[in-house]
Short mmCIF file of C-alpha atoms and ligand atoms in Angstrom, two decimals:
data_model
loop_
_atom_site.label_atom_id
_atom_site.label_comp_id
_atom_site.label_asym_id
_atom_site.label_seq_id
_atom_site.Cartn_x
_atom_site.Cartn_y
_atom_site.Cartn_z
CA MET T 1 -30.87 10.14 -54.08
CA GLN T 2 -27.77 10.05 -56.15
CA GLU T 3 -27.17 13.67 -55.33
CA LEU T 4 -27.48 13.24 -51.56
CA TYR T 5 -25.26 10.15 -51.64
CA ARG T 6 -22.63 12.03 -53.53
CA MET T 7 -22.61 14.66 -50.78
CA ILE T 8 -21.24 12.11 -48.24
CA PRO T 9 -17.46 12.25 -48.34
CA LYS T 10 -15.37 9.10 -48.29
CA VAL T 11 -14.00 7.64 -45.04
CA ASP T 12 -10.44 8.72 -45.84
CA ILE T 13 -11.43 12.29 -46.44
CA PHE T 14 -13.26 12.41 -43.10
CA LEU T 15 -10.35 10.93 -41.25
CA GLN T 16 -8.11 13.80 -42.36
CA LYS T 17 -10.28 16.39 -40.73
CA LYS T 18 -8.69 18.04 -37.75
CA ALA T 19 -11.53 17.10 -35.39
CA MET T 20 -11.21 13.48 -36.46
CA GLN T 21 -7.46 13.50 -35.90
CA ALA T 22 -8.11 14.70 -32.36
CA LEU T 23 -10.52 11.79 -31.81
CA ILE T 24 -7.92 9.37 -33.21
CA GLY T 25 -5.44 10.70 -30.66
CA GLU T 26 -7.95 10.00 -27.92
CA TYR T 27 -9.47 6.69 -29.03
CA GLY T 28 -7.13 5.18 -31.61
CA ARG T 29 -7.50 4.93 -35.37
CA ASN T 30 -9.31 1.61 -35.56
CA SER T 31 -12.10 2.56 -33.13
CA VAL T 32 -12.56 5.91 -34.86
CA THR T 33 -12.75 4.32 -38.29
CA GLU T 34 -15.24 1.81 -37.00
CA ALA T 35 -17.41 4.49 -35.43
CA LEU T 36 -17.18 6.62 -38.57
CA ARG T 37 -18.37 3.73 -40.67
CA GLU T 38 -21.33 3.27 -38.34
CA ALA T 39 -22.19 6.99 -38.51
CA LEU T 40 -21.89 7.00 -42.33
CA ALA T 41 -24.17 4.00 -42.62
CA GLY T 42 -26.72 6.04 -40.67
CA LEU T 43 -26.32 8.96 -43.08
CA ARG T 44 -26.82 6.66 -46.09
CA ARG T 45 -30.01 5.31 -44.62
CA GLN T 46 -31.15 8.89 -44.14
CA ALA T 47 -30.27 9.77 -47.75
CA GLU T 48 -32.31 6.86 -48.90
CA GLN T 49 -35.34 7.83 -46.84
CA LEU T 50 -35.11 11.44 -47.95
CA GLU T 51 -35.01 10.31 -51.50
CA LYS T 52 -38.06 8.05 -51.08
CA GLY T 53 -39.91 11.03 -49.64
CA THR T 54 -38.93 13.14 -52.60
CA VAL T 55 -40.18 10.58 -55.04
CA ALA T 56 -43.44 10.22 -53.22
CA ARG T 57 -44.02 13.91 -53.09
CA ALA T 58 -42.96 14.41 -56.67
CA GLU T 59 -45.74 12.12 -57.71
CA GLN T 60 -48.27 14.35 -55.92
CA LEU T 61 -46.77 17.75 -56.61
CA GLU T 62 -44.85 19.56 -59.21
CA ASN T 63 -41.14 19.06 -58.93
CA GLY T 64 -40.38 22.56 -57.69
CA ALA T 65 -42.83 22.32 -54.81
CA ALA T 66 -41.49 18.95 -53.75
CA ALA T 67 -37.93 20.22 -53.59
CA GLU T 68 -39.14 23.16 -51.51
CA ALA T 69 -40.99 20.96 -49.11
CA GLU T 70 -37.92 18.89 -48.38
CA GLN T 71 -35.55 21.81 -48.10
CA PRO T 72 -35.31 21.89 -44.29
CA GLU T 73 -34.62 18.17 -44.23
CA ARG T 74 -31.83 18.56 -46.76
CA GLU T 75 -30.29 21.36 -44.79
CA GLN T 76 -30.35 19.22 -41.72
CA PHE T 77 -28.72 16.41 -43.66
CA ILE T 78 -25.90 18.67 -44.81
CA ARG T 79 -25.40 20.01 -41.28
CA GLU T 80 -24.98 16.46 -40.14
CA ILE T 81 -22.27 15.82 -42.67
CA GLU T 82 -20.53 18.97 -41.51
CA THR T 83 -20.67 17.96 -37.89
CA MET T 84 -19.84 14.35 -38.51
CA GLU T 85 -17.31 14.33 -35.69
CA GLU T 86 -20.08 14.87 -33.16
CA SER T 87 -21.91 11.70 -34.23
CA VAL T 88 -18.65 9.78 -34.25
CA LYS T 89 -17.76 11.05 -30.79
CA ARG T 90 -21.22 10.03 -29.53
CA ILE T 91 -20.73 6.54 -30.84
CA LEU T 92 -17.27 6.31 -29.30
CA VAL T 93 -18.44 7.63 -25.92
CA ARG T 94 -21.31 5.11 -25.90
CA LYS T 95 -18.95 2.21 -26.70
CA GLN T 96 -16.46 3.44 -24.14
CA SER T 97 -19.17 3.62 -21.50
CA CYS T 98 -19.74 -0.12 -21.78
CA ARG T 99 -16.10 -0.90 -20.90
CA PHE T 100 -14.65 -1.56 -17.45
CA HIS T 101 -15.79 1.28 -15.32
CA HIS T 102 -16.36 2.69 -11.88
CA VAL T 103 -20.14 2.44 -11.38
CA ILE T 104 -22.42 3.64 -8.59
CA ASN T 105 -24.15 0.68 -6.98
CA ALA T 106 -27.68 1.82 -6.08
CA THR T 107 -29.06 -1.74 -6.10
CA GLY T 108 -28.78 -2.08 -2.38
CA THR T 109 -26.90 -5.37 -2.73
CA VAL T 110 -23.59 -4.96 -0.93
CA LEU T 111 -21.73 -7.91 -2.44
CA HIS T 112 -23.08 -7.68 -5.93
CA THR T 113 -21.26 -10.29 -8.01
CA ASN T 114 -22.00 -8.43 -11.26
CA LEU T 115 -20.58 -5.25 -9.78
CA GLY T 116 -17.34 -6.68 -8.54
CA ARG T 117 -18.41 -7.87 -5.05
CA ALA T 118 -16.52 -6.24 -2.19
CA PRO T 119 -15.49 -2.61 -3.05
CA LEU T 120 -12.23 -1.26 -1.72
CA ALA T 121 -12.15 2.13 0.04
CA GLN T 122 -10.79 5.07 -1.93
CA GLU T 123 -8.05 5.56 0.55
CA GLN T 124 -7.05 1.91 0.26
CA VAL T 125 -6.84 2.24 -3.52
CA PHE T 126 -4.51 5.22 -3.17
CA ARG T 127 -2.25 3.24 -0.87
CA LEU T 128 -2.29 0.32 -3.29
CA GLU T 129 -1.26 2.58 -6.16
CA GLU T 130 1.84 3.49 -4.22
CA LYS T 131 2.81 -0.06 -3.56
CA LEU T 132 2.19 -1.15 -7.09
CA GLN T 133 4.32 1.40 -8.85
CA GLY T 134 7.22 -0.18 -10.69
CA TYR T 135 8.67 -3.26 -9.06
CA SER T 136 7.85 -4.78 -5.72
CA ASN T 137 9.42 -7.40 -3.42
CA LEU T 138 6.64 -9.88 -4.31
CA GLU T 139 8.94 -12.89 -4.04
CA TYR T 140 11.98 -11.33 -2.49
CA ASP T 141 12.62 -11.38 1.20
CA LEU T 142 13.95 -7.86 1.98
CA CYS T 143 14.93 -8.84 5.52
CA ARG T 144 17.16 -11.69 4.52
CA GLY T 145 18.13 -10.50 1.06
CA LYS T 146 17.08 -13.59 -0.76
CA ARG T 147 14.22 -15.28 -2.59
CA GLY T 148 10.97 -15.23 -0.66
CA GLU T 149 7.41 -16.51 -0.99
CA ARG T 150 4.64 -14.40 -2.41
CA TYR T 151 2.38 -15.66 0.44
CA SER T 152 4.82 -14.49 3.07
CA HIS T 153 3.31 -10.98 2.94
CA PHE T 154 0.06 -12.10 4.45
CA GLU T 155 0.65 -15.57 5.85
CA GLU T 156 1.73 -14.22 9.28
CA LEU T 157 -1.28 -11.92 9.32
CA LEU T 158 -3.64 -14.80 8.45
CA ILE T 159 -2.10 -17.02 11.10
CA ARG T 160 -2.59 -14.37 13.80
CA LEU T 161 -6.07 -13.39 12.69
CA THR T 162 -7.53 -16.90 12.25
CA GLY T 163 -5.55 -18.84 14.86
CA ALA T 164 -4.53 -21.46 12.24
CA GLU T 165 -1.03 -22.96 12.11
CA ALA T 166 -0.42 -21.99 8.49
CA ALA T 167 -2.22 -20.26 5.59
CA VAL T 168 -1.95 -19.54 1.93
CA ALA T 169 -4.08 -17.67 -0.57
CA VAL T 170 -4.96 -18.38 -4.21
CA ASN T 171 -7.00 -16.75 -6.96
CA ASN T 172 -10.43 -17.35 -5.50
CA ASN T 173 -12.30 -19.64 -3.20
CA ALA T 174 -13.43 -21.97 -6.00
CA ALA T 175 -9.74 -22.51 -6.72
CA ALA T 176 -8.99 -22.92 -3.01
CA VAL T 177 -11.52 -25.73 -2.66
CA LEU T 178 -10.41 -27.44 -5.86
CA LEU T 179 -6.76 -27.20 -4.90
CA THR T 180 -7.34 -28.40 -1.39
CA LEU T 181 -9.31 -31.46 -2.61
CA SER T 182 -6.69 -32.25 -5.27
CA ALA T 183 -3.85 -32.02 -2.82
CA LEU T 184 -5.44 -33.93 0.05
CA SER T 185 -7.79 -36.48 -1.49
CA ALA T 186 -7.01 -37.18 -5.17
CA GLY T 187 -7.69 -40.91 -5.81
CA LYS T 188 -9.63 -41.20 -2.54
CA GLU T 189 -13.16 -40.69 -1.26
CA VAL T 190 -14.51 -37.41 -0.06
CA ILE T 191 -17.42 -37.66 2.35
CA VAL T 192 -20.11 -34.96 2.07
CA SER T 193 -23.53 -34.62 3.61
CA ARG T 194 -26.41 -34.74 1.10
CA GLY T 195 -27.63 -31.49 2.64
CA GLU T 196 -24.41 -29.75 1.57
CA LEU T 197 -24.11 -30.74 -2.11
CA ILE T 198 -24.62 -27.25 -3.25
CA GLU T 199 -24.31 -25.28 -6.39
CA ILE T 200 -23.22 -21.67 -6.18
CA GLY T 201 -23.13 -19.36 -9.19
CA GLY T 202 -20.96 -19.96 -12.22
CA LYS T 203 -21.31 -23.72 -12.36
CA PHE T 204 -19.44 -24.30 -9.13
CA ARG T 205 -21.09 -27.52 -7.91
CA ILE T 206 -19.59 -29.49 -5.08
CA PRO T 207 -20.02 -32.94 -6.75
CA GLU T 208 -18.27 -31.69 -9.85
CA VAL T 209 -15.51 -29.97 -8.02
CA ILE T 210 -14.76 -33.18 -6.16
CA GLU T 211 -14.62 -35.02 -9.41
CA GLN T 212 -12.32 -32.36 -10.88
CA GLY T 213 -10.08 -32.77 -7.85
CA GLY T 214 -9.64 -36.41 -8.86
CA ALA T 215 -11.58 -37.68 -5.83
CA VAL T 216 -14.74 -39.75 -5.48
CA LEU T 217 -17.81 -38.29 -3.88
CA ARG T 218 -19.18 -40.34 -0.99
CA GLU T 219 -22.62 -38.95 -0.10
CA VAL T 220 -23.99 -39.51 3.40
CA GLY T 221 -27.24 -38.65 5.24
CA THR T 222 -30.23 -37.06 3.71
CA THR T 223 -31.17 -33.63 2.33
CA ASN T 224 -32.48 -32.39 5.65
CA LYS T 225 -30.73 -34.47 8.20
CA THR T 226 -27.24 -35.94 8.57
CA HIS T 227 -25.90 -37.45 11.80
CA ARG T 228 -22.45 -38.10 13.12
CA GLU T 229 -23.09 -41.83 12.68
CA ASP T 230 -23.60 -41.32 8.92
CA TYR T 231 -20.11 -39.94 8.63
CA ALA T 232 -18.55 -42.44 10.98
CA ARG T 233 -19.97 -45.37 9.02
CA ALA T 234 -18.67 -44.01 5.73
CA VAL T 235 -15.05 -43.59 6.89
CA ASN T 236 -12.82 -46.41 5.61
CA GLU T 237 -9.29 -46.92 4.30
CA HIS T 238 -10.20 -45.19 1.02
CA THR T 239 -11.36 -41.98 2.71
CA GLY T 240 -9.29 -38.91 1.79
CA ALA T 241 -11.25 -36.26 3.65
CA ILE T 242 -14.59 -35.13 5.05
CA LEU T 243 -15.85 -31.96 3.40
CA LYS T 244 -18.21 -29.62 5.17
CA VAL T 245 -19.74 -26.95 3.02
CA HIS T 246 -21.41 -23.82 4.29
CA THR T 247 -24.75 -23.59 2.47
CA SER T 248 -24.15 -19.98 1.61
CA ASN T 249 -26.92 -19.16 -0.78
CA TYR T 250 -29.87 -21.00 0.58
CA ARG T 251 -31.36 -22.27 3.81
CA ILE T 252 -32.98 -25.48 4.86
CA GLN T 253 -35.49 -24.74 7.55
CA GLY T 254 -37.65 -26.96 9.76
CA PHE T 255 -36.81 -30.56 10.60
CA THR T 256 -33.10 -30.37 9.94
CA GLU T 257 -29.87 -31.50 11.47
CA SER T 258 -26.26 -31.21 10.48
CA VAL T 259 -23.10 -32.24 12.24
CA PRO T 260 -20.74 -29.57 13.60
CA VAL T 261 -17.07 -29.93 12.78
CA THR T 262 -16.26 -30.55 16.45
CA GLU T 263 -17.99 -33.91 16.25
CA LEU T 264 -16.10 -34.98 13.12
CA THR T 265 -12.57 -34.31 14.13
CA GLY T 266 -12.12 -37.62 15.94
CA LEU T 267 -12.81 -39.84 12.93
CA GLY T 268 -9.21 -40.05 11.82
CA VAL T 269 -9.49 -38.27 8.53
CA PRO T 270 -8.85 -34.61 7.68
CA VAL T 271 -11.92 -32.34 7.91
CA ILE T 272 -12.04 -29.64 5.23
CA GLU T 273 -14.53 -26.82 5.75
CA ASP T 274 -15.57 -24.63 2.79
CA LEU T 275 -16.88 -21.60 4.68
CA GLY T 276 -17.82 -19.70 1.53
CA SER T 277 -17.89 -16.20 2.79
CA GLY T 278 -15.23 -16.08 5.42
CA VAL T 279 -15.92 -13.52 8.06
CA LEU T 280 -13.41 -12.47 10.70
CA VAL T 281 -15.76 -10.43 12.90
CA ASN T 282 -18.88 -11.20 14.85
CA LEU T 283 -21.75 -9.91 12.74
CA GLU T 284 -24.09 -9.96 15.77
CA THR T 285 -22.23 -6.91 17.08
CA PHE T 286 -24.37 -4.85 14.74
CA GLY T 287 -27.60 -6.74 14.89
CA LEU T 288 -27.00 -9.09 12.01
CA GLU T 289 -27.55 -12.79 12.33
CA HIS T 290 -24.62 -14.88 13.48
CA GLU T 291 -22.40 -16.12 10.64
CA PRO T 292 -19.73 -18.68 11.57
CA THR T 293 -16.39 -16.92 11.70
CA VAL T 294 -13.09 -18.28 10.41
CA GLN T 295 -11.71 -18.26 13.97
CA GLU T 296 -14.62 -20.40 15.14
CA ALA T 297 -14.06 -22.89 12.31
CA VAL T 298 -10.42 -23.16 13.13
CA ARG T 299 -11.13 -23.51 16.85
CA SER T 300 -13.64 -26.19 16.25
CA GLY T 301 -10.91 -28.34 14.85
CA ALA T 302 -11.30 -28.20 11.10
CA ASP T 303 -7.98 -29.22 9.53
CA VAL T 304 -8.33 -26.92 6.58
CA VAL T 305 -10.69 -23.98 6.18
CA CYS T 306 -11.34 -22.25 2.80
CA PHE T 307 -13.06 -18.91 2.29
CA SER T 308 -13.35 -15.96 -0.12
CA GLY T 309 -11.41 -12.76 -0.02
CA ASP T 310 -14.11 -10.59 -1.56
CA LYS T 311 -17.22 -11.61 0.27
CA LEU T 312 -17.72 -10.63 3.94
CA LEU T 313 -14.00 -10.26 4.50
CA GLY T 314 -14.30 -7.19 2.32
CA GLY T 315 -11.04 -7.53 0.36
CA PRO T 316 -10.00 -8.42 -3.17
CA GLN T 317 -11.02 -11.52 -5.00
CA ALA T 318 -8.99 -14.38 -3.47
CA GLY T 319 -9.35 -17.74 -1.93
CA ILE T 320 -7.81 -18.21 1.43
CA ILE T 321 -6.77 -21.59 2.79
CA ALA T 322 -5.91 -21.79 6.50
CA GLY T 323 -5.15 -24.89 8.56
CA LYS T 324 -2.70 -27.44 9.83
CA LYS T 325 0.91 -26.83 8.82
CA GLU T 326 1.50 -30.21 7.32
CA LEU T 327 -1.61 -30.08 5.14
CA ILE T 328 -1.02 -26.49 4.01
CA GLY T 329 2.51 -27.61 3.15
CA ARG T 330 1.07 -30.32 0.87
CA ILE T 331 -1.28 -27.79 -0.71
CA LYS T 332 1.55 -25.29 -1.33
CA THR T 333 3.62 -27.82 -3.24
CA HIS T 334 0.80 -29.29 -5.33
CA PRO T 335 1.32 -28.66 -9.08
CA LEU T 336 -2.09 -26.98 -9.35
CA MET T 337 -0.88 -24.31 -6.94
CA ARG T 338 1.09 -22.65 -9.70
CA ALA T 339 -1.95 -22.49 -11.93
CA VAL T 340 -4.20 -20.80 -9.36
CA ARG T 341 -1.60 -18.64 -7.59
CA ILE T 342 -2.41 -15.18 -6.38
CA ASP T 343 -1.23 -12.26 -8.56
CA LYS T 344 0.72 -9.32 -7.20
CA PHE T 345 -2.17 -6.82 -7.26
CA THR T 346 -4.31 -9.17 -5.22
CA ALA T 347 -1.51 -10.02 -2.88
CA ALA T 348 -0.96 -6.35 -2.13
CA ALA T 349 -4.71 -5.65 -1.68
CA LEU T 350 -5.19 -8.72 0.49
CA GLU T 351 -2.26 -7.77 2.73
CA MET T 352 -3.71 -4.31 3.07
CA THR T 353 -7.17 -5.57 3.99
CA LEU T 354 -5.79 -7.96 6.56
CA GLN T 355 -3.72 -5.23 8.09
CA GLU T 356 -6.89 -3.29 8.76
CA TYR T 357 -8.17 -6.16 10.85
CA GLU T 358 -4.84 -6.53 12.65
CA LYS T 359 -4.26 -2.84 13.31
CA ALA T 360 -7.63 -1.81 14.64
CA PRO T 361 -10.17 -4.68 15.01
CA ASP T 362 -12.94 -2.30 16.12
CA ALA T 363 -12.31 0.17 13.36
CA VAL T 364 -12.89 -2.32 10.57
CA TRP T 365 -16.65 -1.63 10.94
CA GLU T 366 -15.85 1.81 9.57
CA ARG T 367 -12.74 1.17 7.44
CA ILE T 368 -13.83 -1.94 5.48
CA PRO T 369 -16.60 -0.72 3.13
CA VAL T 370 -18.51 -3.98 3.12
CA LEU T 371 -18.77 -4.06 6.93
CA ARG T 372 -19.66 -0.36 7.08
CA MET T 373 -22.43 -0.87 4.52
CA LEU T 374 -23.88 -3.88 6.29
CA LYS T 375 -23.82 -2.10 9.64
CA GLN T 376 -25.85 0.90 8.48
CA LYS T 377 -29.28 1.28 9.97
CA GLN T 378 -32.40 2.42 8.19
CA PRO T 379 -32.52 5.98 9.65
CA GLN T 380 -29.03 6.64 8.47
CA LEU T 381 -29.93 5.43 4.98
CA ARG T 382 -33.13 7.44 4.96
CA ASP T 383 -31.02 10.49 5.84
CA ARG T 384 -28.69 9.76 2.95
CA ALA T 385 -31.62 9.44 0.55
CA VAL T 386 -32.95 12.86 1.79
CA ARG T 387 -29.57 14.42 1.27
CA LEU T 388 -29.36 13.07 -2.20
CA ARG T 389 -32.74 14.55 -3.00
CA ASP T 390 -31.73 17.91 -1.54
CA MET T 391 -28.51 17.91 -3.56
CA LEU T 392 -30.50 17.13 -6.69
CA LEU T 393 -33.00 19.88 -6.03
CA ALA T 394 -30.11 22.33 -5.44
CA GLN T 395 -28.65 21.46 -8.86
CA ALA T 396 -31.80 21.85 -10.89
CA GLU T 397 -34.43 24.53 -11.24
CA LYS T 398 -37.72 23.37 -9.89
CA ALA T 399 -39.35 23.93 -13.28
CA GLU T 400 -36.76 21.76 -14.94
CA LEU T 401 -37.72 18.81 -12.79
CA GLU T 402 -41.41 19.15 -13.57
CA GLY T 403 -42.99 15.85 -14.44
CA TRP T 404 -40.77 13.85 -12.08
CA ARG T 405 -41.75 12.56 -8.64
CA LEU T 406 -39.01 12.04 -6.04
CA GLU T 407 -39.93 9.91 -3.04
CA ILE T 408 -37.98 8.76 -0.07
CA LEU T 409 -39.15 5.25 0.63
CA ASP T 410 -38.22 2.35 2.86
CA CYS T 411 -37.11 -0.82 1.23
CA CYS T 412 -35.06 -3.98 1.90
CA SER T 413 -31.57 -4.66 0.67
CA GLN T 414 -29.37 -7.72 1.03
CA ALA T 415 -25.80 -8.76 1.64
CA GLY T 416 -25.61 -10.67 -1.73
CA GLY T 417 -22.80 -12.77 -3.08
CA GLY T 418 -24.26 -15.86 -1.48
CA SER T 419 -23.77 -14.32 1.93
CA LEU T 420 -26.31 -14.10 4.75
CA PRO T 421 -29.08 -15.78 2.74
CA GLY T 422 -32.57 -14.87 3.73
CA GLN T 423 -31.50 -11.92 5.85
CA GLU T 424 -33.30 -8.73 4.85
CA LEU T 425 -31.59 -5.57 5.70
CA PRO T 426 -34.00 -2.60 6.21
CA SER T 427 -32.88 0.15 3.94
CA ALA T 428 -34.08 3.32 2.22
CA ALA T 429 -34.13 4.64 -1.32
CA MET T 430 -34.72 7.71 -3.34
CA VAL T 431 -37.36 6.57 -5.78
CA ILE T 432 -37.89 8.29 -9.11
CA SER T 433 -40.92 8.07 -11.37
CA GLY T 434 -42.52 10.17 -14.04
CA THR T 435 -45.86 11.78 -13.24
CA ALA T 436 -46.78 13.31 -16.55
CA ALA T 437 -47.64 11.52 -19.75
CA GLY T 438 -44.68 11.15 -22.12
CA MET T 439 -42.13 11.01 -19.31
CA PRO T 440 -39.51 8.25 -19.61
CA GLY T 441 -40.49 5.02 -17.81
CA ALA T 442 -38.30 3.38 -15.18
CA GLU T 443 -36.62 1.15 -17.77
CA GLN T 444 -35.79 4.08 -19.95
CA LEU T 445 -34.48 6.14 -17.10
CA GLN T 446 -32.30 3.25 -16.00
CA GLU T 447 -30.98 2.94 -19.51
CA ARG T 448 -29.95 6.58 -19.53
CA LEU T 449 -28.21 6.15 -16.19
CA ARG T 450 -26.26 3.28 -17.60
CA PHE T 451 -24.67 5.44 -20.21
CA LEU T 452 -23.51 8.23 -17.87
CA GLU T 453 -19.83 8.96 -17.34
CA THR T 454 -20.14 7.26 -13.97
CA PRO T 455 -22.92 4.76 -14.74
CA VAL T 456 -25.57 4.28 -12.00
CA ILE T 457 -27.27 0.94 -11.46
CA GLY T 458 -30.51 0.95 -9.56
CA ARG T 459 -33.45 -1.38 -9.08
CA ILE T 460 -36.78 -1.33 -10.87
CA ALA T 461 -39.91 -2.16 -8.93
CA ARG T 462 -43.49 -1.13 -9.36
CA ASP T 463 -42.59 0.82 -12.47
CA LYS T 464 -40.30 3.14 -10.51
CA LEU T 465 -36.53 3.40 -10.28
CA TRP T 466 -35.31 2.76 -6.80
CA LEU T 467 -31.88 4.11 -5.81
CA ASP T 468 -31.10 2.17 -2.63
CA MET T 469 -28.68 4.05 -0.48
CA ARG T 470 -27.04 1.09 1.28
CA ALA T 471 -24.13 0.53 -1.14
CA VAL T 472 -23.74 4.13 -2.30
CA PHE T 473 -20.54 5.68 -0.92
CA GLU T 474 -20.89 9.04 0.85
CA GLU T 475 -18.39 10.57 -1.55
CA GLU T 476 -20.44 9.40 -4.54
CA LEU T 477 -23.51 11.40 -3.52
CA PRO T 478 -22.49 14.69 -5.25
CA ILE T 479 -21.65 12.84 -8.47
CA LEU T 480 -24.91 10.98 -8.30
CA ALA T 481 -26.92 14.16 -7.75
CA ALA T 482 -25.13 15.98 -10.59
CA GLU T 483 -25.70 13.10 -12.98
CA LEU T 484 -29.33 12.74 -12.03
CA ALA T 485 -29.83 16.51 -12.55
CA GLU T 486 -28.24 16.14 -16.00
CA VAL T 487 -30.47 13.28 -17.05
CA MET T 488 -33.68 14.43 -15.46
CA THR T 489 -33.50 17.99 -16.75
CA GLY T 490 -32.75 16.59 -20.17
CA GLN T 491 -29.47 18.38 -20.62
CA ARG T 492 -28.02 15.10 -21.43
CA LYS T 493 -30.05 12.84 -23.60
CA ASP T 494 -29.43 9.20 -23.83
CA ALA T 495 -26.08 8.86 -25.58
CA ARG T 496 -27.68 6.45 -27.93
CA GLU T 497 -30.23 9.01 -29.08
CA LYS T 498 -29.24 11.60 -31.58
C1 PLP B 501 -18.81 -18.18 -2.84
C2 PLP B 501 -18.53 -19.58 -2.50
C3 PLP B 501 -17.49 -20.28 -3.17
C4 PLP B 501 -16.70 -19.64 -4.28
O1 PLP B 501 -15.93 -18.58 -3.90
P1 PLP B 501 -15.29 -17.60 -4.99
O2 PLP B 501 -14.41 -16.76 -4.16
O3 PLP B 501 -16.41 -16.90 -5.59
O4 PLP B 501 -14.55 -18.41 -5.95
C5 PLP B 501 -17.24 -21.59 -2.79
N1 PLP B 501 -17.97 -22.19 -1.84
C6 PLP B 501 -18.97 -21.53 -1.20
C7 PLP B 501 -19.70 -22.28 -0.13
C8 PLP B 501 -19.27 -20.19 -1.51
O5 PLP B 501 -20.26 -19.59 -0.85
#
């Protein structure tokens, strides 16, 4: 044991090796040192085990025979010391692969909150890159040559697209709702129907947001039914606003009633509507269920409408507030505004997304990835799954794929992100499973796919890995096929394995 231990050089000696220096150039000294320590710990454990084996054997055999029996293992051990940089690199690559990454979304969920919600199109990202090089006129009015507003870049667009008098955008919709409540109803009562006291993910709960905004919640109606009379009776001199909340992530069905905004506008207090996922187009156009649009909310008389930038709108994470000029003015000058203001990357991306809607309203169904993905019909997705399978088969020898079954199966995907709850979107998947004993199971296969250069996230059901085609970009298909070929033919073992 002593002998094997002594064979392992010290960290400093390793770091001086040329191959290690190259890794340091690529990953930085601290990461390489840390990875090296991890690899060395593995070697020490191995030395220990080898030694235990030697002792055990030595008790049974004469010393010479024992040494002989362990010779191949010792040689392997020495080889590993000599090729230490490979183990270190493997560790670094594995760690790297867990960082912020482009991933292929084969879950079928279009607005997957864990996967960054609305994706931008490649071409949009290129255009953004241009805008974001160096400085920009974020808060400088180029036409007038003086200080401008960061909202100015998209306020006009929002006004034209939504029909509202004024608009502003902040970091996200949660911030938009909090800011709106703070600016318009701090110290006052906010009336909400009991059927709309929702919680969405990440601890965003309407009662608590109202409290945070410095207002007092005034509940009216019941869980399933609220009438105009309930609101009317609750309005008094302490009322700051009526808040309507779109129940984005669940549905109440059956004996239900809620009051449309049109019936609440005459009560003498501002009506705020949290639309959740703001959509600017009519989803029925492509056979989806109707989702209230921002334009409809504005037209129905809501004084302020709040919605997300990265849900059905298909843009960057943002919260948009559109409404009456006087109220938006109060919101813009509220101290909280500065804390939740939109950053320049988002401002640029939001402007670009809104321009798509302005330039060619019909083309958004192709140009905004979220809308294109939602619009796709099952035959189209089946066709994509078949093409993926063909590409995969073209990459790998038939014999190499032995033991795997590839099926093209129908399935259901969803909009996600708390949008279009309960709506199932007929989709199709390429489904992978092992047929022979000893083949990796669905979990294991998914794990390998997570550690690829472009990680792939699928769905596991009935012990098979489902790669739903709805949220896979056409241009990702060749990468996906090549990576699957790599994993399935075993050229690339799980980066975690040795
Ligand atoms: C999603 C959602 C929010 C929060 O929006 P973010 O942009 O995620 O902050 C708020 N209210 C409703 C009704 C929502 O659906």
